[in-house]
Short mmCIF file of C-alpha atoms and ligand atoms in Angstrom, two decimals:
data_model
loop_
_atom_site.label_atom_id
_atom_site.label_comp_id
_atom_site.label_asym_id
_atom_site.label_seq_id
_atom_site.Cartn_x
_atom_site.Cartn_y
_atom_site.Cartn_z
CA MET A 1 0.00 0.00 0.00
CA THR A 2 2.72 2.41 1.00
CA SER A 3 4.83 1.90 -2.11
CA ASP A 4 1.76 2.30 -4.34
CA GLY A 5 0.91 5.43 -2.43
CA ASN A 6 4.39 6.78 -2.94
CA ALA A 7 4.33 6.03 -6.66
CA ILE A 8 1.05 7.89 -7.09
CA ARG A 9 2.27 10.75 -4.97
CA GLU A 10 5.41 10.99 -7.10
CA LYS A 11 3.40 10.98 -10.28
CA LEU A 12 1.06 13.71 -9.08
CA LYS A 13 3.98 15.78 -7.93
CA LYS A 14 5.68 15.51 -11.30
CA LEU A 15 2.53 16.48 -13.14
CA ASP A 16 2.18 19.49 -10.88
CA GLU A 17 5.76 20.55 -11.42
CA GLU A 18 5.80 20.39 -15.19
CA ASN A 19 4.50 23.41 -16.98
CA VAL A 20 2.25 23.21 -19.99
CA SER A 21 4.40 24.21 -22.95
CA ILE A 22 3.15 26.06 -26.01
CA VAL A 23 5.47 26.75 -28.94
CA LEU A 24 4.98 29.60 -31.41
CA PHE A 25 6.55 29.27 -34.82
CA GLY A 26 6.19 31.01 -38.16
CA GLN A 27 7.73 33.44 -40.62
CA PRO A 28 9.92 36.27 -39.33
CA GLY A 29 7.80 39.25 -38.41
CA SER A 30 4.48 37.39 -38.35
CA GLY A 31 3.96 38.58 -34.78
CA LYS A 32 4.87 35.58 -32.60
CA SER A 33 6.46 37.70 -29.88
CA SER A 34 3.61 40.23 -30.04
CA LEU A 35 1.05 37.46 -29.60
CA ILE A 36 2.79 36.16 -26.48
CA ASN A 37 2.72 39.68 -25.07
CA ALA A 38 -0.97 40.00 -25.89
CA ILE A 39 -1.74 36.73 -24.11
CA CYS A 40 0.34 37.60 -21.04
CA GLY A 41 -0.84 41.19 -20.90
CA TYR A 42 2.65 42.70 -20.56
CA GLN A 43 5.89 43.04 -22.53
CA ALA A 44 7.34 39.58 -21.93
CA ALA A 45 9.03 39.15 -25.31
CA PRO A 46 10.87 41.83 -27.31
CA VAL A 47 9.05 42.91 -30.46
CA GLY A 48 10.85 44.17 -33.55
CA VAL A 49 10.17 46.94 -35.98
CA GLU A 50 11.91 44.85 -38.60
CA THR A 51 11.93 41.06 -38.86
CA ASP A 52 14.38 38.57 -37.33
CA THR A 53 14.05 40.14 -33.91
CA THR A 54 13.99 36.90 -32.00
CA ARG A 55 17.33 35.19 -32.57
CA GLU A 56 17.21 32.38 -30.07
CA PRO A 57 14.39 30.56 -28.31
CA LEU A 58 12.91 32.57 -25.48
CA LEU A 59 10.95 30.93 -22.69
CA VAL A 60 8.19 33.06 -21.26
CA GLU A 61 6.65 31.71 -18.06
CA HIS A 62 3.08 32.71 -17.49
CA GLY A 63 1.55 31.04 -14.46
CA ASP A 64 1.97 27.33 -14.98
CA ALA A 65 2.30 27.70 -18.74
CA THR A 66 5.50 28.27 -20.65
CA PHE A 67 5.41 29.94 -24.05
CA ILE A 68 8.35 29.20 -26.28
CA ASP A 69 9.04 32.04 -28.67
CA LEU A 70 11.15 30.82 -31.57
CA PRO A 71 13.03 32.78 -34.21
CA GLY A 72 11.23 33.05 -37.53
CA TYR A 73 12.51 30.52 -40.04
CA GLY A 74 13.20 30.47 -43.71
CA THR A 75 16.39 32.42 -43.18
CA GLN A 76 19.93 31.11 -43.71
CA THR A 77 20.46 30.63 -39.99
CA PHE A 78 17.19 28.79 -39.46
CA PRO A 79 16.11 26.81 -42.50
CA TRP A 80 12.72 25.25 -41.77
CA LYS A 81 13.96 21.81 -42.83
CA ASP A 82 16.06 21.40 -39.66
CA PHE A 83 13.70 23.28 -37.39
CA LEU A 84 12.05 20.33 -35.70
CA GLU A 85 15.34 18.76 -34.59
CA GLN A 86 17.22 21.99 -34.08
CA PHE A 87 14.77 23.07 -31.37
CA HIS A 88 13.72 19.61 -30.10
CA LEU A 89 10.13 20.52 -30.81
CA LEU A 90 8.65 17.12 -30.07
CA ALA A 91 9.21 17.66 -26.35
CA TYR A 92 6.47 20.32 -26.22
CA ASP A 93 2.71 20.06 -25.75
CA LEU A 94 1.07 22.27 -28.34
CA PHE A 95 2.02 24.43 -31.33
CA LEU A 96 0.79 27.69 -32.78
CA CYS A 97 1.72 28.39 -36.38
CA VAL A 98 1.54 32.19 -36.56
CA PHE A 99 1.22 33.82 -39.98
CA SER A 100 0.24 37.25 -41.15
CA ASP A 101 0.31 36.94 -44.91
CA LYS A 102 0.27 33.96 -47.23
CA LEU A 103 1.31 30.65 -45.72
CA HIS A 104 4.79 29.61 -46.78
CA GLN A 105 6.10 26.19 -47.62
CA GLY A 106 7.93 26.05 -44.29
CA ASP A 107 4.67 26.64 -42.40
CA THR A 108 2.79 23.82 -44.09
CA GLU A 109 5.76 21.45 -43.94
CA LEU A 110 6.27 21.96 -40.22
CA PHE A 111 2.54 21.54 -39.68
CA ARG A 112 2.75 18.21 -41.53
CA GLN A 113 5.77 17.03 -39.58
CA LEU A 114 4.20 17.96 -36.25
CA THR A 115 0.80 16.41 -36.94
CA ALA A 116 2.51 13.27 -38.27
CA HIS A 117 4.05 12.97 -34.81
CA GLY A 118 0.63 13.40 -33.21
CA LYS A 119 1.35 16.94 -32.00
CA PRO A 120 -1.61 19.35 -31.85
CA CYS A 121 -1.07 22.39 -34.04
CA ILE A 122 -3.26 25.48 -34.51
CA PHE A 123 -2.98 28.03 -37.31
CA VAL A 124 -3.16 31.57 -36.02
CA ARG A 125 -3.75 34.30 -38.58
CA ASN A 126 -2.38 37.39 -36.88
CA LYS A 127 -2.80 41.09 -37.76
CA THR A 128 -6.50 40.90 -38.57
CA ASP A 129 -6.60 44.67 -38.15
CA LEU A 130 -4.73 44.92 -41.44
CA ILE A 131 -7.02 42.62 -43.39
CA TYR A 132 -8.67 44.67 -46.05
CA GLU A 133 -9.56 43.51 -49.52
CA GLU A 134 -11.26 45.85 -51.97
CA GLY A 135 -14.95 45.00 -52.21
CA MET A 136 -14.83 42.25 -49.57
CA SER A 137 -16.28 42.16 -46.04
CA LEU A 138 -14.06 40.96 -43.19
CA GLU A 139 -15.97 37.66 -43.08
CA GLU A 140 -15.41 37.14 -46.81
CA SER A 141 -11.72 37.91 -46.47
CA GLU A 142 -11.41 35.43 -43.59
CA GLU A 143 -13.24 32.82 -45.63
CA ALA A 144 -10.80 33.39 -48.50
CA ILE A 145 -7.85 32.95 -46.11
CA ARG A 146 -9.36 29.73 -44.76
CA ASN A 147 -9.79 28.39 -48.30
CA ASP A 148 -6.20 29.31 -49.08
CA VAL A 149 -4.92 27.37 -46.08
CA ALA A 150 -7.07 24.37 -47.04
CA ALA A 151 -5.76 24.46 -50.60
CA GLN A 152 -2.15 24.65 -49.47
CA LEU A 153 -2.54 21.84 -46.96
CA GLY A 154 -4.71 19.73 -49.21
CA ARG A 155 -7.01 19.03 -46.25
CA GLU A 156 -9.94 20.59 -44.41
CA ASP A 157 -9.45 19.25 -40.89
CA PHE A 158 -7.37 22.02 -39.36
CA THR A 159 -8.02 24.68 -36.73
CA LEU A 160 -7.60 28.31 -37.74
CA VAL A 161 -8.06 31.28 -35.42
CA PHE A 162 -7.97 34.98 -36.33
CA VAL A 163 -6.29 37.34 -33.87
CA CYS A 164 -4.92 40.82 -33.54
CA SER A 165 -1.93 41.18 -31.20
CA ARG A 166 -1.87 44.95 -31.11
CA GLN A 167 -1.72 46.08 -27.53
CA ASP A 168 -4.22 48.87 -28.04
CA ALA A 169 -6.72 46.65 -29.83
CA PRO A 170 -6.25 42.95 -29.05
CA ALA A 171 -8.82 40.64 -30.62
CA GLY A 172 -9.55 36.95 -30.94
CA LEU A 173 -7.75 35.95 -27.73
CA ALA A 174 -10.82 34.28 -26.20
CA GLU A 175 -11.28 32.23 -29.38
CA LEU A 176 -7.61 31.28 -29.34
CA ASN A 177 -7.99 30.18 -25.73
CA ASP A 178 -10.97 28.01 -26.69
CA ALA A 179 -8.98 26.43 -29.50
CA ILE A 180 -6.03 25.70 -27.22
CA MET A 181 -8.34 24.21 -24.58
CA ALA A 182 -9.93 21.97 -27.18
CA LYS A 183 -6.65 20.86 -28.74
CA MET A 184 -4.48 20.46 -25.66
CA PRO A 185 -3.62 16.79 -25.06
CA ALA A 186 -6.05 15.39 -22.49
CA ALA A 187 -3.35 14.81 -19.88
CA ARG A 188 -2.35 18.49 -19.94
CA ARG A 189 -5.73 20.08 -20.53
CA GLU A 190 -6.73 20.45 -16.92
CA LYS A 191 -3.49 22.19 -16.09
CA TYR A 192 -3.80 24.55 -19.03
CA ILE A 193 -7.38 25.47 -18.16
CA LEU A 194 -6.37 26.16 -14.56
CA THR A 195 -3.57 28.40 -15.78
CA ALA A 196 -5.04 30.37 -18.66
CA GLU A 197 -6.95 33.56 -18.02
CA ALA A 198 -10.69 32.91 -18.37
CA ARG A 199 -11.96 35.41 -20.91
CA THR A 200 -15.54 34.21 -21.21
CA ARG A 201 -18.12 32.81 -18.79
CA GLU A 202 -17.79 29.40 -20.39
CA GLN A 203 -14.03 29.47 -19.87
CA LEU A 204 -14.57 30.38 -16.22
CA ASP A 205 -16.97 27.45 -15.84
CA ALA A 206 -14.39 25.17 -17.46
CA LYS A 207 -11.90 26.49 -14.94
CA ARG A 208 -14.21 25.58 -12.06
CA GLU A 209 -14.45 22.05 -13.42
CA ALA A 210 -10.67 21.78 -13.71
CA ALA A 211 -10.30 23.09 -10.16
CA ARG A 212 -12.75 20.48 -8.88
CA SER A 213 -10.81 17.74 -10.55
CA TYR A 214 -7.60 19.19 -9.10
CA VAL A 215 -9.15 18.97 -5.64
CA ARG A 216 -10.11 15.37 -6.23
CA ARG A 217 -6.45 14.67 -6.95
CA SER A 218 -5.30 16.53 -3.85
CA CYS A 219 -7.73 14.38 -1.91
CA ALA A 220 -5.88 11.34 -3.10
CA TYR A 221 -2.81 12.69 -1.29
CA ALA A 222 -4.87 13.14 1.83
CA ALA A 223 -6.37 9.70 1.62
CA TYR A 224 -2.95 8.10 1.34
CA ASN A 225 -1.75 10.29 4.09
CA GLY A 226 -4.67 9.13 6.24
CA VAL A 227 -3.48 5.56 5.95
CA ASN A 228 -0.48 6.57 7.98
CA PRO A 229 -1.46 5.28 11.44
CA ILE A 230 0.41 7.78 13.60
CA ILE A 231 -2.03 10.07 15.35
CA GLY A 232 -1.29 13.77 15.20
CA VAL A 233 1.62 13.56 12.77
CA ASP A 234 -0.45 13.92 9.67
CA ALA A 235 -2.70 16.70 10.95
CA ALA A 236 0.18 18.97 9.97
CA VAL A 237 0.32 17.33 6.57
CA ASP A 238 -3.41 17.87 6.10
CA LEU A 239 -2.85 21.50 6.94
CA LEU A 240 -0.06 21.72 4.37
CA ILE A 241 -2.20 20.07 1.72
CA LEU A 242 -4.99 22.56 2.31
CA TYR A 243 -2.53 25.44 2.33
CA GLN A 244 -1.08 24.43 -1.05
CA MET A 245 -4.44 23.57 -2.48
CA TYR A 246 -5.99 26.89 -1.47
CA GLY A 247 -3.03 28.76 -2.97
CA CYS A 248 -3.47 26.96 -6.29
CA ILE A 249 -7.21 27.62 -6.32
CA ARG A 250 -6.71 31.33 -5.67
CA GLU A 251 -4.05 31.55 -8.35
CA ALA A 252 -6.27 29.77 -10.85
CA PHE A 253 -9.05 32.28 -10.27
CA GLY A 254 -6.73 35.29 -9.96
CA ILE A 255 -7.81 36.04 -6.39
CA THR A 256 -5.73 38.45 -4.28
CA PRO A 257 -6.66 40.19 -1.01
CA GLU A 258 -7.47 43.35 -3.03
CA VAL A 259 -9.92 41.40 -5.17
CA VAL A 260 -11.61 40.05 -2.05
CA HIS A 261 -11.92 43.47 -0.45
CA SER A 262 -13.23 45.18 -3.57
CA SER A 263 -16.07 42.71 -4.09
CA ARG A 264 -19.53 44.10 -3.55
CA LYS A 265 -21.56 40.94 -4.01
CA VAL A 266 -19.72 38.09 -2.31
CA SER A 267 -20.96 37.31 1.22
CA LEU A 268 -18.91 38.17 4.29
CA GLY A 269 -18.71 34.49 5.18
CA HIS A 270 -17.13 33.66 1.84
CA LYS A 271 -14.77 36.61 2.08
CA ALA A 272 -13.65 35.47 5.53
CA MET A 273 -13.07 31.94 4.27
CA ILE A 274 -11.01 33.09 1.27
CA LEU A 275 -8.89 35.40 3.38
CA GLY A 276 -8.57 32.77 6.11
CA GLY A 277 -7.28 30.30 3.55
CA MET A 278 -4.31 32.57 2.93
CA SER A 279 -2.55 31.71 6.18
CA LYS A 280 -1.88 28.55 8.10
CA GLU A 281 -3.49 30.09 11.18
CA GLY A 282 -6.62 30.84 9.18
CA ILE A 283 -6.71 27.32 7.81
CA LYS A 284 -6.56 25.92 11.33
CA VAL A 285 -9.71 27.87 12.05
CA ILE A 286 -11.36 26.52 8.91
CA ILE A 287 -10.40 22.99 9.89
CA LYS A 288 -11.86 23.58 13.33
CA THR A 289 -15.15 24.62 11.81
CA LEU A 290 -15.15 21.42 9.84
CA GLY A 291 -14.03 20.00 13.15
CA ARG A 292 -16.39 17.30 14.26
CA LYS A 293 -15.37 15.14 11.35
CA PHE A 294 -11.74 15.88 11.98
CA ALA A 295 -12.03 14.86 15.63
CA ALA A 296 -13.82 11.69 14.64
CA ARG A 297 -10.94 10.98 12.34
CA SER A 298 -8.26 11.25 15.02
CA PHE A 299 -10.32 9.05 17.27
CA LEU A 300 -10.79 6.38 14.62
CA LYS A 301 -7.08 6.31 14.00
CA ALA A 302 -6.49 4.68 17.32
CA VAL A 303 -8.58 1.73 16.17
CA PRO A 304 -6.42 -0.55 14.03
CA VAL A 305 -7.21 -1.75 10.48
CA VAL A 306 -10.91 -0.93 10.09
CA GLY A 307 -10.27 2.37 11.78
CA GLN A 308 -7.44 3.17 9.42
CA ALA A 309 -9.55 2.67 6.36
CA ALA A 310 -12.31 4.81 7.82
CA SER A 311 -9.78 7.43 8.76
CA ALA A 312 -8.40 7.56 5.22
CA PHE A 313 -11.90 8.02 3.95
CA LEU A 314 -12.60 10.86 6.36
CA GLY A 315 -9.35 12.58 5.41
CA TYR A 316 -10.47 12.38 1.82
CA GLN A 317 -13.90 13.77 2.66
CA LEU A 318 -12.53 16.59 4.75
CA VAL A 319 -10.04 17.88 2.20
CA ARG A 320 -12.54 17.44 -0.55
CA GLN A 321 -15.24 19.40 1.22
CA ALA A 322 -12.84 22.12 2.25
CA GLY A 323 -11.59 22.33 -1.35
CA GLN A 324 -14.98 22.43 -3.04
CA ALA A 325 -16.24 25.14 -0.67
CA TYR A 326 -13.16 27.23 -1.41
CA ILE A 327 -13.57 26.78 -5.15
CA ASP A 328 -17.18 27.93 -4.99
CA ALA A 329 -16.22 31.05 -3.07
CA CYS A 330 -13.35 31.92 -5.43
CA TYR A 331 -15.49 31.17 -8.46
CA ASP A 332 -18.20 33.60 -7.30
CA LEU A 333 -15.59 36.28 -6.84
CA ALA A 334 -13.95 35.66 -10.22
CA ARG A 335 -17.32 35.62 -11.91
CA GLU A 336 -18.30 38.96 -10.43
CA ARG A 337 -15.03 40.42 -11.74
CA LEU A 338 -15.31 38.89 -15.18
CA LEU A 339 -18.89 40.12 -15.68
CA GLU A 340 -17.80 43.63 -14.69
CA GLU A 341 -14.93 43.45 -17.16
CA LEU A 342 -17.14 42.17 -19.97
CA ASP A 343 -19.62 44.99 -19.25
CA ALA A 344 -16.84 47.56 -19.35
CA ARG A 345 -15.59 46.17 -22.65
CA ARG A 346 -19.07 46.29 -24.14
CA GLU A 347 -19.49 49.93 -23.14
CA LYS A 348 -16.25 50.92 -24.85
N1 GTP B 401 -0.92 45.95 -37.25
C1 GTP B 401 -0.45 44.93 -36.53
N2 GTP B 401 0.89 44.81 -36.33
C2 GTP B 401 1.35 43.76 -35.60
C3 GTP B 401 0.46 42.81 -35.04
N3 GTP B 401 1.20 41.90 -34.39
C4 GTP B 401 2.50 42.27 -34.53
N4 GTP B 401 2.59 43.39 -35.26
C5 GTP B 401 3.83 44.09 -35.66
O1 GTP B 401 4.61 43.21 -36.47
C6 GTP B 401 6.01 43.44 -36.26
C7 GTP B 401 6.71 42.13 -35.92
O2 GTP B 401 6.23 41.66 -34.68
P1 GTP B 401 7.04 40.61 -33.80
O3 GTP B 401 6.14 40.23 -32.68
O4 GTP B 401 8.40 41.09 -33.48
O5 GTP B 401 7.15 39.39 -34.84
P2 GTP B 401 7.94 38.01 -34.67
O6 GTP B 401 7.14 37.00 -35.39
O7 GTP B 401 8.22 37.76 -33.25
O8 GTP B 401 9.27 38.31 -35.49
P3 GTP B 401 10.70 37.56 -35.42
O9 GTP B 401 11.08 37.49 -33.98
O10 GTP B 401 11.57 38.44 -36.20
O11 GTP B 401 10.53 36.24 -36.07
C8 GTP B 401 6.09 44.47 -35.15
O12 GTP B 401 6.27 45.72 -35.74
C9 GTP B 401 4.73 44.40 -34.48
O13 GTP B 401 4.36 45.62 -33.87
C10 GTP B 401 -0.96 42.97 -35.27
O14 GTP B 401 -1.81 42.19 -34.84
N5 GTP B 401 -1.35 44.04 -36.02
MG1 MG B 402 9.98 37.48 -32.29
#
């Protein structure tokens, strides 16, 4: 039991440590670095006036995601033919092929190589603010671009998203987020959804689901921990689990003390719980309020075998309940904020 428990614990730990990695590739000057900045909301990657600004891979950490900004290819230094090996691309999770004009041979070839290796790849047509064709509506122009991509690839089953990475007028980022969520390999999806900024109500709901599943996993730690028969020793571990778990939940929903204080709709009880969850002292109080079950658990631990199993189950229940309640409170707060933001954007 113990060795199994350790193996699972190790696996969960590794999954938690590894970031979700998203690579951007494409022609020089197509706006890869600008797009990363638009997603992160600050100047994380240098942007050029000319092309060939990015000369070596740049890792941009954003929450639990890492964006890998690559140099544009097609140049002498970076012929697209060697690109896949040169940058060890198969080690990453998901790929964005950024283009801002016609697709080039390098773009379609890399797309083919990546998809042949089972890697998810999304076409991102950047600079939509510059799309203008005489006598054509924006929709018609986008349709023409889509047909072009299909013709060049010789297939219809690809994902194409239109974005603008200009800082003063970003567009299409919510759609891009949806596409990434849909395409992310299943094993990494939950982590990505937890990390990425929710830009629509649906994305926020997806985040709540991911957070719930994250709590279920944390409960597995607690359950294994509960099997440990030494009374008192693991109460501290339970505390630590809740402390880490609450931190992750707050980060996922972008909750800081300022956000809590500025809320006008969330109940005082919820506010107190969220703030309490920020310190170990506060968590002790929360545990006490969930206390009868906790006491029952310590008592049961003294009873061998049957008691241990029951104790593991109670540990699971306790952490799970404490986690779900915290998620609901953070979700309400994040939702209030998002709706305000969406309103403000609509008024603009
Ligand atoms: N109008 C407009 N300009 C953009 C947009 N995105 C990027 N640009 C401009 O395009 C130029 C190139 O942008 P970068 O982000 O440096 O492009 P890159 O793909 O990283 O280029 P390399 O690093 O050289 O491969 C800069 O002048 C950007 O300001 C956009 O959506 N609209
Ligand atoms: Mg660049």
